[in-house]
CSV table of C-alpha atoms and ligand atoms in Angstrom, one decimal:
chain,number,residue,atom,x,y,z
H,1,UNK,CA,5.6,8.1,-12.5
H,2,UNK,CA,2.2,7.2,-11.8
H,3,UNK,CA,0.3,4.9,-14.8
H,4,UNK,CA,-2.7,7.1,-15.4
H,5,UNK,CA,-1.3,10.0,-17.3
H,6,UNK,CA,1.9,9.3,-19.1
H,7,UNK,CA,0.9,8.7,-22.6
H,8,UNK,CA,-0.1,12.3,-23.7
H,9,UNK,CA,3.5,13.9,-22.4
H,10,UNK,CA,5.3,13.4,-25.4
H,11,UNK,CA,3.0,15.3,-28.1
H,12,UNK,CA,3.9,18.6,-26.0
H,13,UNK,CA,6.8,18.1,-24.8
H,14,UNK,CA,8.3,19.1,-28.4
H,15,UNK,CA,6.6,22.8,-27.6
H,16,UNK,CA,7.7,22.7,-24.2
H,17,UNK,CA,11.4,22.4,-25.7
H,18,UNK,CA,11.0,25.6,-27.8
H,19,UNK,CA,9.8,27.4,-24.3
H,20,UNK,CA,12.0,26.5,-22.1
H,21,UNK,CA,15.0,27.8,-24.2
H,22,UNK,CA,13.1,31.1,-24.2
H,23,UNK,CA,12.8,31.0,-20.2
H,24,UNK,CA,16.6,30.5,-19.6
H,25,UNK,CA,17.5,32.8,-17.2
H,26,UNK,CA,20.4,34.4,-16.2
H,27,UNK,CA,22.6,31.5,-14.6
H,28,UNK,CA,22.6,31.0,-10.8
H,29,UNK,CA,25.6,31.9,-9.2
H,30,UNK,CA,27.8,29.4,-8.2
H,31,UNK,CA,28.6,28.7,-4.5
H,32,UNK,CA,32.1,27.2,-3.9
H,33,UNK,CA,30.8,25.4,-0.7
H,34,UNK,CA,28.0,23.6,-2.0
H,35,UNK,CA,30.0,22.2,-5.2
H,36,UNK,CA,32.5,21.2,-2.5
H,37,UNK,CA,29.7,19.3,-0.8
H,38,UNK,CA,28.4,18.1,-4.3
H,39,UNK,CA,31.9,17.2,-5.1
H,40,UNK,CA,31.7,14.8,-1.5
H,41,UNK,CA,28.6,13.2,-2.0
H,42,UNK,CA,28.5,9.6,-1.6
H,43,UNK,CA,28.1,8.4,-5.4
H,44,UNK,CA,28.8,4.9,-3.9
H,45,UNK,CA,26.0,4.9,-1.6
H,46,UNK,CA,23.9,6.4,-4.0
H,47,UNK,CA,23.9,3.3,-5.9
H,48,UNK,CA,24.3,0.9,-3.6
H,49,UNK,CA,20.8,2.2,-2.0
H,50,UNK,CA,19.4,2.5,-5.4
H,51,UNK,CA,20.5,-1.5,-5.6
H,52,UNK,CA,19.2,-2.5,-2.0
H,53,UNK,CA,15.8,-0.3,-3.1
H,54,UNK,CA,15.9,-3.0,-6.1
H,55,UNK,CA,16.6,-6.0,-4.2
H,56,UNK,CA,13.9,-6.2,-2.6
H,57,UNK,CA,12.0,-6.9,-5.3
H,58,UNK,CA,8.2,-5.7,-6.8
H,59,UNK,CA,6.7,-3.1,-4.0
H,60,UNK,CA,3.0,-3.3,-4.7
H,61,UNK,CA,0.5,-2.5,-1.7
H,62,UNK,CA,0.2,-5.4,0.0
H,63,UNK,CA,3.5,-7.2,-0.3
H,64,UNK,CA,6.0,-8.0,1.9
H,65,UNK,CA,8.9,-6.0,-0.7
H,66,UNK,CA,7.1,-2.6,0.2
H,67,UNK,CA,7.0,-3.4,4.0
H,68,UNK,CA,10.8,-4.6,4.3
H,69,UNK,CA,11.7,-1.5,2.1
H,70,UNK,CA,10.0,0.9,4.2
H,71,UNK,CA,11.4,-0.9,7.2
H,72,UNK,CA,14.8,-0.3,5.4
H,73,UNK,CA,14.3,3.3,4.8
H,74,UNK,CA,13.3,4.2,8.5
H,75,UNK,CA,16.5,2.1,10.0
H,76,UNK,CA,19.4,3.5,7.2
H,77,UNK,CA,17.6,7.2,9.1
H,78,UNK,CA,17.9,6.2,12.4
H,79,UNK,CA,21.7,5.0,11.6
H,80,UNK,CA,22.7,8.5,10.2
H,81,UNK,CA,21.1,9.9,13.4
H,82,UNK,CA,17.7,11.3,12.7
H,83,UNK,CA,15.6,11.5,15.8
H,84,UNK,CA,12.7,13.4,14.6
H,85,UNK,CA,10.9,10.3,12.1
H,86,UNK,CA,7.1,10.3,11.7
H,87,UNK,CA,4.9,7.5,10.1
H,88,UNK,CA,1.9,8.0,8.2
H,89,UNK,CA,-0.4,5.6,7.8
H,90,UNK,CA,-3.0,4.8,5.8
H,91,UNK,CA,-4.6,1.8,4.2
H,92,UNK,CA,-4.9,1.4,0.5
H,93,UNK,CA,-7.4,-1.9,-0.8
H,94,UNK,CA,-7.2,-3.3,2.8
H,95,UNK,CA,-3.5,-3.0,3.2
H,96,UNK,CA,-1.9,-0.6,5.9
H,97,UNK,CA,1.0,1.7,4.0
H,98,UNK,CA,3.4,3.7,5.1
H,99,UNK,CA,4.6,7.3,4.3
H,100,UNK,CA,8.1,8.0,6.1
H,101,UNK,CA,8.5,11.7,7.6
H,102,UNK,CA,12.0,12.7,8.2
H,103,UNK,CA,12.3,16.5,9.5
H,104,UNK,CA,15.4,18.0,9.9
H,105,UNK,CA,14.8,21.9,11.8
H,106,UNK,CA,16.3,24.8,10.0
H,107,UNK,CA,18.2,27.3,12.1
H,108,UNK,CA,16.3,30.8,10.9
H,109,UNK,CA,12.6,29.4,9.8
H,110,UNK,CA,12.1,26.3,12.0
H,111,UNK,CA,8.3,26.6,11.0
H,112,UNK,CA,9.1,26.7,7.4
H,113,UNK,CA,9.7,23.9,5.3
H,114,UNK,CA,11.5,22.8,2.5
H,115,UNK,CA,10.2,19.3,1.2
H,116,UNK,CA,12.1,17.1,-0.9
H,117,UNK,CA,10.4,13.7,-1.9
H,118,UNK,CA,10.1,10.9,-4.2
H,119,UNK,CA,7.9,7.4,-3.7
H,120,UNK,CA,9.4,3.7,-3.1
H,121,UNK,CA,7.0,2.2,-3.9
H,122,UNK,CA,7.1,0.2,-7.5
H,123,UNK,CA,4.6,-1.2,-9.4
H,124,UNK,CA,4.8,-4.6,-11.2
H,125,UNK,CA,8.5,-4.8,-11.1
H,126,UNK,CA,11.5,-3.8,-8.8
H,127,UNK,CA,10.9,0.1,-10.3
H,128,UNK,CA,14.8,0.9,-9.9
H,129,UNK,CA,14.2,3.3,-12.3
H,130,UNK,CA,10.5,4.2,-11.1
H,131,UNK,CA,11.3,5.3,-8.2
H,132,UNK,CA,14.3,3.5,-6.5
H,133,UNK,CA,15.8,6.5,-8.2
H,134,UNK,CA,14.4,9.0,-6.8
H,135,UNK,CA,14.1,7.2,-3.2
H,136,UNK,CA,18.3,6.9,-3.4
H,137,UNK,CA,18.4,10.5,-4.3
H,138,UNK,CA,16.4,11.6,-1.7
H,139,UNK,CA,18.2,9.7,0.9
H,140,UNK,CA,21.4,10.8,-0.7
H,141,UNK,CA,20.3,14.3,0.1
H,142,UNK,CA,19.2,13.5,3.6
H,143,UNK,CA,22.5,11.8,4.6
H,144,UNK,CA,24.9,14.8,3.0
H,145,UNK,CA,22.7,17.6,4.9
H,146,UNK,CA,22.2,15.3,8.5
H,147,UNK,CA,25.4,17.9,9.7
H,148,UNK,CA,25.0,21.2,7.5
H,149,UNK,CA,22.9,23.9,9.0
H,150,UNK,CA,19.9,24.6,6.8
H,151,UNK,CA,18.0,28.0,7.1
H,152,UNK,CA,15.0,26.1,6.4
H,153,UNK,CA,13.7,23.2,8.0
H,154,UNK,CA,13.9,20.8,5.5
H,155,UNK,CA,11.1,17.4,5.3
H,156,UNK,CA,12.4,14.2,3.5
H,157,UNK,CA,9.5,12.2,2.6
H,158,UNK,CA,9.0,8.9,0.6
H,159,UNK,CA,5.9,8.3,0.0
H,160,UNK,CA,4.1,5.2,-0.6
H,161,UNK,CA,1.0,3.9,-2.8
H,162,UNK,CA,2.0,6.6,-5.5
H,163,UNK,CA,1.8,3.8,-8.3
H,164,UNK,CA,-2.0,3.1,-7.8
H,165,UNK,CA,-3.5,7.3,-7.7
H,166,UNK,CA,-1.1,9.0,-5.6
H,167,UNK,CA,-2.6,7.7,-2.7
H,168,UNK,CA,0.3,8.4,-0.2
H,169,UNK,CA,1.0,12.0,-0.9
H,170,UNK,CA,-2.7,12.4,-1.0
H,171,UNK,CA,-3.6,11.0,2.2
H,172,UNK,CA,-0.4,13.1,4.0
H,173,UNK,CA,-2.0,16.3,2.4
H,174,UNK,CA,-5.0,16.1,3.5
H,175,UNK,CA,-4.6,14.4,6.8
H,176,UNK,CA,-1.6,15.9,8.1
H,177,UNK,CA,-0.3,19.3,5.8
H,178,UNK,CA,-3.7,21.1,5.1
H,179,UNK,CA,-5.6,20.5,8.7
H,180,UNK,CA,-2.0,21.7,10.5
H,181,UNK,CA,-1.7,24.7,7.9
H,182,UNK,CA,1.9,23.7,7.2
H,183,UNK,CA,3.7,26.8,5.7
H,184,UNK,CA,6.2,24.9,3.1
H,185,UNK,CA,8.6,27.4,0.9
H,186,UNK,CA,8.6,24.3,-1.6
H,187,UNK,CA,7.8,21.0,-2.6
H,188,UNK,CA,10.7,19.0,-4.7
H,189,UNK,CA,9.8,15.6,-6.1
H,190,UNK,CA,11.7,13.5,-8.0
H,191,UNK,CA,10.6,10.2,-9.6
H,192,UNK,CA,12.0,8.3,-12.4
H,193,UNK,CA,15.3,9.9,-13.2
H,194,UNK,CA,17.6,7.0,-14.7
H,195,UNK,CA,17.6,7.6,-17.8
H,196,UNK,CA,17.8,4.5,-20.5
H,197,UNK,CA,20.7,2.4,-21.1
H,198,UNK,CA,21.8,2.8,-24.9
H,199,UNK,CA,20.8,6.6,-25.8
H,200,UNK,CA,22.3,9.7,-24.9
H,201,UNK,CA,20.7,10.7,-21.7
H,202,UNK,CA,22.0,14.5,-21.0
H,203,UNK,CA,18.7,16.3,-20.3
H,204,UNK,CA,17.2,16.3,-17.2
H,205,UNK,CA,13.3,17.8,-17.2
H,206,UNK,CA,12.5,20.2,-14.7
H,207,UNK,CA,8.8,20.5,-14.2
H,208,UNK,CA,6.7,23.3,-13.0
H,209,UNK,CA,2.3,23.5,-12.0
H,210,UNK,CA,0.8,24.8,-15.0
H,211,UNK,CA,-2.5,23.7,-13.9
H,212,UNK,CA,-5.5,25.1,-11.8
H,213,UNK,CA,-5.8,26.4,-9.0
H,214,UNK,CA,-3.0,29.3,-11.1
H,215,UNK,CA,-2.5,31.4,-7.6
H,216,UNK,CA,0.5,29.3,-7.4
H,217,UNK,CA,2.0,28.9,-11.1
H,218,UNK,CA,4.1,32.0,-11.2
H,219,UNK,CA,6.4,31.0,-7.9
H,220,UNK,CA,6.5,27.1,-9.4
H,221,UNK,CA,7.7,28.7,-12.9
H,222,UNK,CA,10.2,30.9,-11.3
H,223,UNK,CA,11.7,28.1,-8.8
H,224,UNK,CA,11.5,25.6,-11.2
H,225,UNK,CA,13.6,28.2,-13.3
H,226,UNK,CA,15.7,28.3,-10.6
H,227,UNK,CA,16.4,24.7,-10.3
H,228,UNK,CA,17.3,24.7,-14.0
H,229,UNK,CA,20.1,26.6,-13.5
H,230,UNK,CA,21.2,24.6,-10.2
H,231,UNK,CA,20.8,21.9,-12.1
H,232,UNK,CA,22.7,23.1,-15.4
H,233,UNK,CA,25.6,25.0,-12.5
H,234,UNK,CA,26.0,21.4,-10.6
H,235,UNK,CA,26.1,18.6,-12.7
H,236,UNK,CA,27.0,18.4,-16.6
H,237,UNK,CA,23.1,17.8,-17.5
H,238,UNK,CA,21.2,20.6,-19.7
H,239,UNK,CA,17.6,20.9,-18.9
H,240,UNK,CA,14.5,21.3,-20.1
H,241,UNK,CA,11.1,22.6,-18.6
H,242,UNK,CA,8.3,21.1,-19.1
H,243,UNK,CA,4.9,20.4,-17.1
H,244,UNK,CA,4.2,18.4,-13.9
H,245,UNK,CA,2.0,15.2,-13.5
H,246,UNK,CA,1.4,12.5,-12.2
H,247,UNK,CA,3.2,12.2,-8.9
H,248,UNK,CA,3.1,13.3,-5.6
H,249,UNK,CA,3.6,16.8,-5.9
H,250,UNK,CA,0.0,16.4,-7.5
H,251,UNK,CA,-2.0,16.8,-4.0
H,252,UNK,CA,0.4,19.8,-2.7
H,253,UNK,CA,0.2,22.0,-5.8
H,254,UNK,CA,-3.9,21.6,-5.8
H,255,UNK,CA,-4.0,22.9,-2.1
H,256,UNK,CA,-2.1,25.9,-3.6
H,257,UNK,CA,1.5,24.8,-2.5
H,258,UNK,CA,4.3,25.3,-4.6
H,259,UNK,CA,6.1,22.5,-6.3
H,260,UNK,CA,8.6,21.6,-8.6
H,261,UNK,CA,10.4,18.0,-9.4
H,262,UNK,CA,12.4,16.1,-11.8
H,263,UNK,CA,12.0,13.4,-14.5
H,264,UNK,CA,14.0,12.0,-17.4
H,265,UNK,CA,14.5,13.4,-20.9
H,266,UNK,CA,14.6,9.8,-22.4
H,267,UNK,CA,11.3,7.7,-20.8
H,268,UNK,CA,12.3,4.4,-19.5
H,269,UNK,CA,10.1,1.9,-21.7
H,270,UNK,CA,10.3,-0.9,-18.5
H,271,UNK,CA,8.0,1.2,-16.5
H,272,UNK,CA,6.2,-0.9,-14.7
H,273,UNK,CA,7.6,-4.2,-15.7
H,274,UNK,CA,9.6,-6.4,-14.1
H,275,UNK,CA,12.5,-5.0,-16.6
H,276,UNK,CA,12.8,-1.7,-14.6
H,277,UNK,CA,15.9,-3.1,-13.6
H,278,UNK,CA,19.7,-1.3,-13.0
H,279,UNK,CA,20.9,-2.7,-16.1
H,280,UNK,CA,18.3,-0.9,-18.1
H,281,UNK,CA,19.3,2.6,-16.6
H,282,UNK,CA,22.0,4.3,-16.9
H,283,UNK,CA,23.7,4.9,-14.2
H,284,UNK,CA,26.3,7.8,-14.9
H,285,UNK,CA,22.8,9.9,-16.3
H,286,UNK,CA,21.7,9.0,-12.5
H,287,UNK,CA,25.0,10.2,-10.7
H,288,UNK,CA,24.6,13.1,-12.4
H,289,UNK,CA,21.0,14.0,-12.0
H,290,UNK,CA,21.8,13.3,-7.9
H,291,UNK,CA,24.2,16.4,-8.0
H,292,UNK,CA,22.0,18.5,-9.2
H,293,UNK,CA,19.6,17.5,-7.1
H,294,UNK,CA,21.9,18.3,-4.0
H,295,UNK,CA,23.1,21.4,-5.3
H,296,UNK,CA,19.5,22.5,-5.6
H,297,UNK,CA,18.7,21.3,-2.3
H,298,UNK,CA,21.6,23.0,-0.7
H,299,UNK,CA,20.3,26.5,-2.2
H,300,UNK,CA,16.2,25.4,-1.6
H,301,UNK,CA,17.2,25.0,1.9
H,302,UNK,CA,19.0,27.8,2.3
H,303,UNK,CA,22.3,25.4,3.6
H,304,UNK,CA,25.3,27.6,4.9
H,305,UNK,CA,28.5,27.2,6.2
H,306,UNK,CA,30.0,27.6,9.8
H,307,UNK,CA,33.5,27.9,10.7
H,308,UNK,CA,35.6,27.6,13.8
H,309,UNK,CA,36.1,31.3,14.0
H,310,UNK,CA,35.2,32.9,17.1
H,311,UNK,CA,32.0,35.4,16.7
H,312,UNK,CA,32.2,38.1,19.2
H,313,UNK,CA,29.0,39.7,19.3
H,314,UNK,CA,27.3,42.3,21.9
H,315,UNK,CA,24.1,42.5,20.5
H,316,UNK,CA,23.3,45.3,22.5
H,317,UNK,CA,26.1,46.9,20.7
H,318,UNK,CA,25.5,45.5,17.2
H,319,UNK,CA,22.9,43.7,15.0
H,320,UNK,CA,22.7,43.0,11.5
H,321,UNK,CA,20.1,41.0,9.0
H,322,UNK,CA,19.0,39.4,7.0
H,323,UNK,CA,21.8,36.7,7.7
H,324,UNK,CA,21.9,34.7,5.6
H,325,UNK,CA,21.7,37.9,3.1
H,326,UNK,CA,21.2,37.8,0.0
H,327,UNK,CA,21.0,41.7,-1.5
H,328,UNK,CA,21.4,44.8,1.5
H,329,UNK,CA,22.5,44.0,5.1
H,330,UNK,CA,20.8,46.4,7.9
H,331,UNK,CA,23.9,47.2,10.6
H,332,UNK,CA,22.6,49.0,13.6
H,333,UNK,CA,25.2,50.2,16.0
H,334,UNK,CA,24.0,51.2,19.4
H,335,UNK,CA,26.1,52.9,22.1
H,336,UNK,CA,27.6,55.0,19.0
H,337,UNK,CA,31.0,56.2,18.9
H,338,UNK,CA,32.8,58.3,16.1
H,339,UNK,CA,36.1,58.0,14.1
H,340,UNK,CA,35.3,53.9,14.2
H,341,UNK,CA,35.4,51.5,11.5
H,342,UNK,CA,33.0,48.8,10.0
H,343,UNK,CA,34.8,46.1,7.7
H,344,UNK,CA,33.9,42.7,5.9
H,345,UNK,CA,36.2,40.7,5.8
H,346,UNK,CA,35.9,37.4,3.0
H,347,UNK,CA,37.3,34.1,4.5
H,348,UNK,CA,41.0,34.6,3.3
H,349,UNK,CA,41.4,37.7,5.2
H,350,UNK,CA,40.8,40.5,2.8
H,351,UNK,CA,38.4,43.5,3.8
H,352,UNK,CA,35.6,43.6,0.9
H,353,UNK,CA,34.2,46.8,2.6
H,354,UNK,CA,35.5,49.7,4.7
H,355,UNK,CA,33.6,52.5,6.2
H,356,UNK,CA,33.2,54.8,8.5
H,357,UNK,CA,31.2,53.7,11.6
H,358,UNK,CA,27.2,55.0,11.3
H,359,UNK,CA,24.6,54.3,13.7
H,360,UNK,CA,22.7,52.4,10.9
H,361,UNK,CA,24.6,51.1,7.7
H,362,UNK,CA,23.4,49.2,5.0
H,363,UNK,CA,25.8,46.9,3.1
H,364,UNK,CA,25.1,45.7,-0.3
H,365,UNK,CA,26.5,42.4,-0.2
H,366,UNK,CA,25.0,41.6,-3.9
H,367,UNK,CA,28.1,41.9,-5.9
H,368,UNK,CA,30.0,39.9,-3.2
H,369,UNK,CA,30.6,36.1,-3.8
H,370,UNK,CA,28.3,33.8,-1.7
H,371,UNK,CA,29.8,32.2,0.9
H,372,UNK,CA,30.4,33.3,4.5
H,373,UNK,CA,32.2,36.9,5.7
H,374,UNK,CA,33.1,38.3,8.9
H,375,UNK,CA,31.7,42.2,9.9
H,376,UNK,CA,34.0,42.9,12.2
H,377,UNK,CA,33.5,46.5,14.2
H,378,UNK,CA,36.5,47.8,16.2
H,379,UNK,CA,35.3,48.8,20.0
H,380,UNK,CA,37.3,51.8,21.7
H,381,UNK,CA,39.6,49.4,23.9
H,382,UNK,CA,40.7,47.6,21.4
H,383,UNK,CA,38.8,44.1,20.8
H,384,UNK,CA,36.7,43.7,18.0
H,385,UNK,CA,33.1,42.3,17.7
H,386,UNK,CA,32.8,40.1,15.1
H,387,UNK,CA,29.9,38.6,13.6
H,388,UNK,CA,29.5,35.9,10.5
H,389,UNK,CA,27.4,36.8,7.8
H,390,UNK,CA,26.7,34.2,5.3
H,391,UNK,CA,25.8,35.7,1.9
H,392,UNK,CA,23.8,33.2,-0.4
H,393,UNK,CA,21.9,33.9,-3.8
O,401,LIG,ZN1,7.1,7.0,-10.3
């Protein structure tokens, strides 16, 4: 969290507590591959990067701690095999800072992007808490989705110079996202999520824009409703929503972007000091604040799964989408002929859907577990075309 605007966020948050209980929404449904990959995720790495983060000690502009840490940050990409890593650059006070850019491209919506950030830099201390947090988090993300195909392109940012006016995130805004136009679905931040060592730390807050320009507040209320219930379905965390400030997501959500983010029930009192240290954290509260965190990003990105099954598709013969679908799926069939049948099959074999062969069919795949199915369409001699459909929501 940046310095300037922390002090007035616990006289609301009481009323914000009352709200959000009101705003619970039906639960997300639960997707058995992405608490698989939740179940996967490199707890071990999480904290030994959240350590490493700490190591290198206090990561004002200007030192040497910020420079080997964002040094640190672009290597552990290129190691997991990134290729596509930008730098932005900018100079804060006379010192040159560093925003790191990693894109992964989505598979459906290249052009489209999912960002999910948090800054590294730390102000009068090692910040562990504020923000090595977040920054392991984020990476943590980054290294479970390198292989999983995303629908969305997906942009992993850590931003610098947050501390001192949110001078990274700023300067990428306006230098790079708002000249280019870039069309982002969302904007996830998280910063300062460890929780403090000694209380009960089971509520994670989920904040949403509830400030001007308002074009934007609806879609931040309903995705940061969204990542609630990811949060509450992936993790053992309850949630609260309350209001965003104060960080990076500041400078997308006044161009009209849409943003949500994380940050911890119980405030760390060594923000800032050279006591935001491990010790003062607690780390299980962190472990389980990084599931959620994946399981949201898995649905934000719109991850899905691919399997070694053979798809056998004429597409001059058959198309169908939306794929991924989420509600109806549009079958045309071309080159029509009678007495045929259309089936989806789930993953363990069993048809979920029979019927008759139509030139155009649509499918309502809404009661239908997410994961992935098979529309298989038998062909007059005898070999089926089959096509995945992945059905998320
Ligand atoms: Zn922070």
């Amino acid at each position: 969290m940046n310095i300037v605007s922390s002090f007035s966020k616990n006289i609301t948050v009481v009323f914000f507590i009352l709200v959000s209980f009101s705003l619970q929404m039906q639960a997300q449904e639960s997707n058995s591959y992405y608490e698989t990959i939740v179940e996967n995720m490199g707890l071990d790495m999480l904290e030994a990067n959240l350590q490493q983060h700490t190591d290198f000690g206090s990561k004002d502009p200007g030192t040497e701690a910020l420079v080997n840490s964002f040094n640190w940050l672009k290597s552990t990409y290129e190691e997991w095999g990134y290729e596509d890593i930008s730098i932005d650059t900018f100079n804060y006070s006379g010192n040159e800072c560093y925003n790191l850019i990693v894109t992964k491209t989505g598979t459906h919506y290249p052009n489209k992007y999912v960002i999910i950030d948090g800054h590294y830099d730390t102000r009068n201390g090692p910040g562990a808490n504020d923000n090595g947090t977040g920054t392991a988090i984020v990476m943590e993300i980054a290294r479970m989705l390198k292989d999983i195909d995303t629908e969305y392109s997906v942009r992993f940012i850590h931003f610098s110079a947050e501390e001192v006016g949110l001078i990274g995130s700023r300067h990428y805004v306006e230098n790079t996202v708002v000249p280019e136009a870039h069309d982002i679905q969302l904007v996830f931040n998280i910063d300062a999520v460890g929780g403090v060592n000694g209380m009960t730390n089971d509520i994670i807050v989920c904040e949403r824009d509830e400030s001007a320009p308002n074009t934007n507040n609806a879609a931040s209320a309903a995705i940061t409703d969204t990542l609630s219930n990811l949060i509450q379905l992936y993790s053992s965390l309850n949630t609260e929503i309350s209001y965003a400030y104060s960080t990076d997501y500041i400078p997308f959500m006044e161009e009209g972007y849409v943003i949500t983010g994380l940050y911890e029930k119980n405030e760390t009192p060594y923000a800032h000091t050279p006591n935001d240290i491990i010790e003062n954290m607690d780390l299980d509260y962190f472990k389980e604040v990084a599931k959620g965190s994946l399981g949201a990003s898995l649905y934000f990105t719109r991850a899905y799964e691919t399997t070694d099954i053979e798809e056998i598709v004429d597409i001059e013969i058959l198309s169908a989408y939306p794929n991924p679908v989420s509600a109806i799926l549009n079958v045309q069939i071309n080159n029509f002929e009678q007495g045929h049948k259309l089936r989806i099959m789930n993953q363990q074999g069993q048809a979920v859907f029979i019927q008759d062969l139509y030139m155009d069919t649509k499918i309502d795949f809404s009661e239908f577990p997410n994961g992935l199915y098979f529309l298989v369409l038998e062909t007059e001699d005898g070999e089926p075309l089959v096509k995945k459909i992945n059905k998320i929501g």
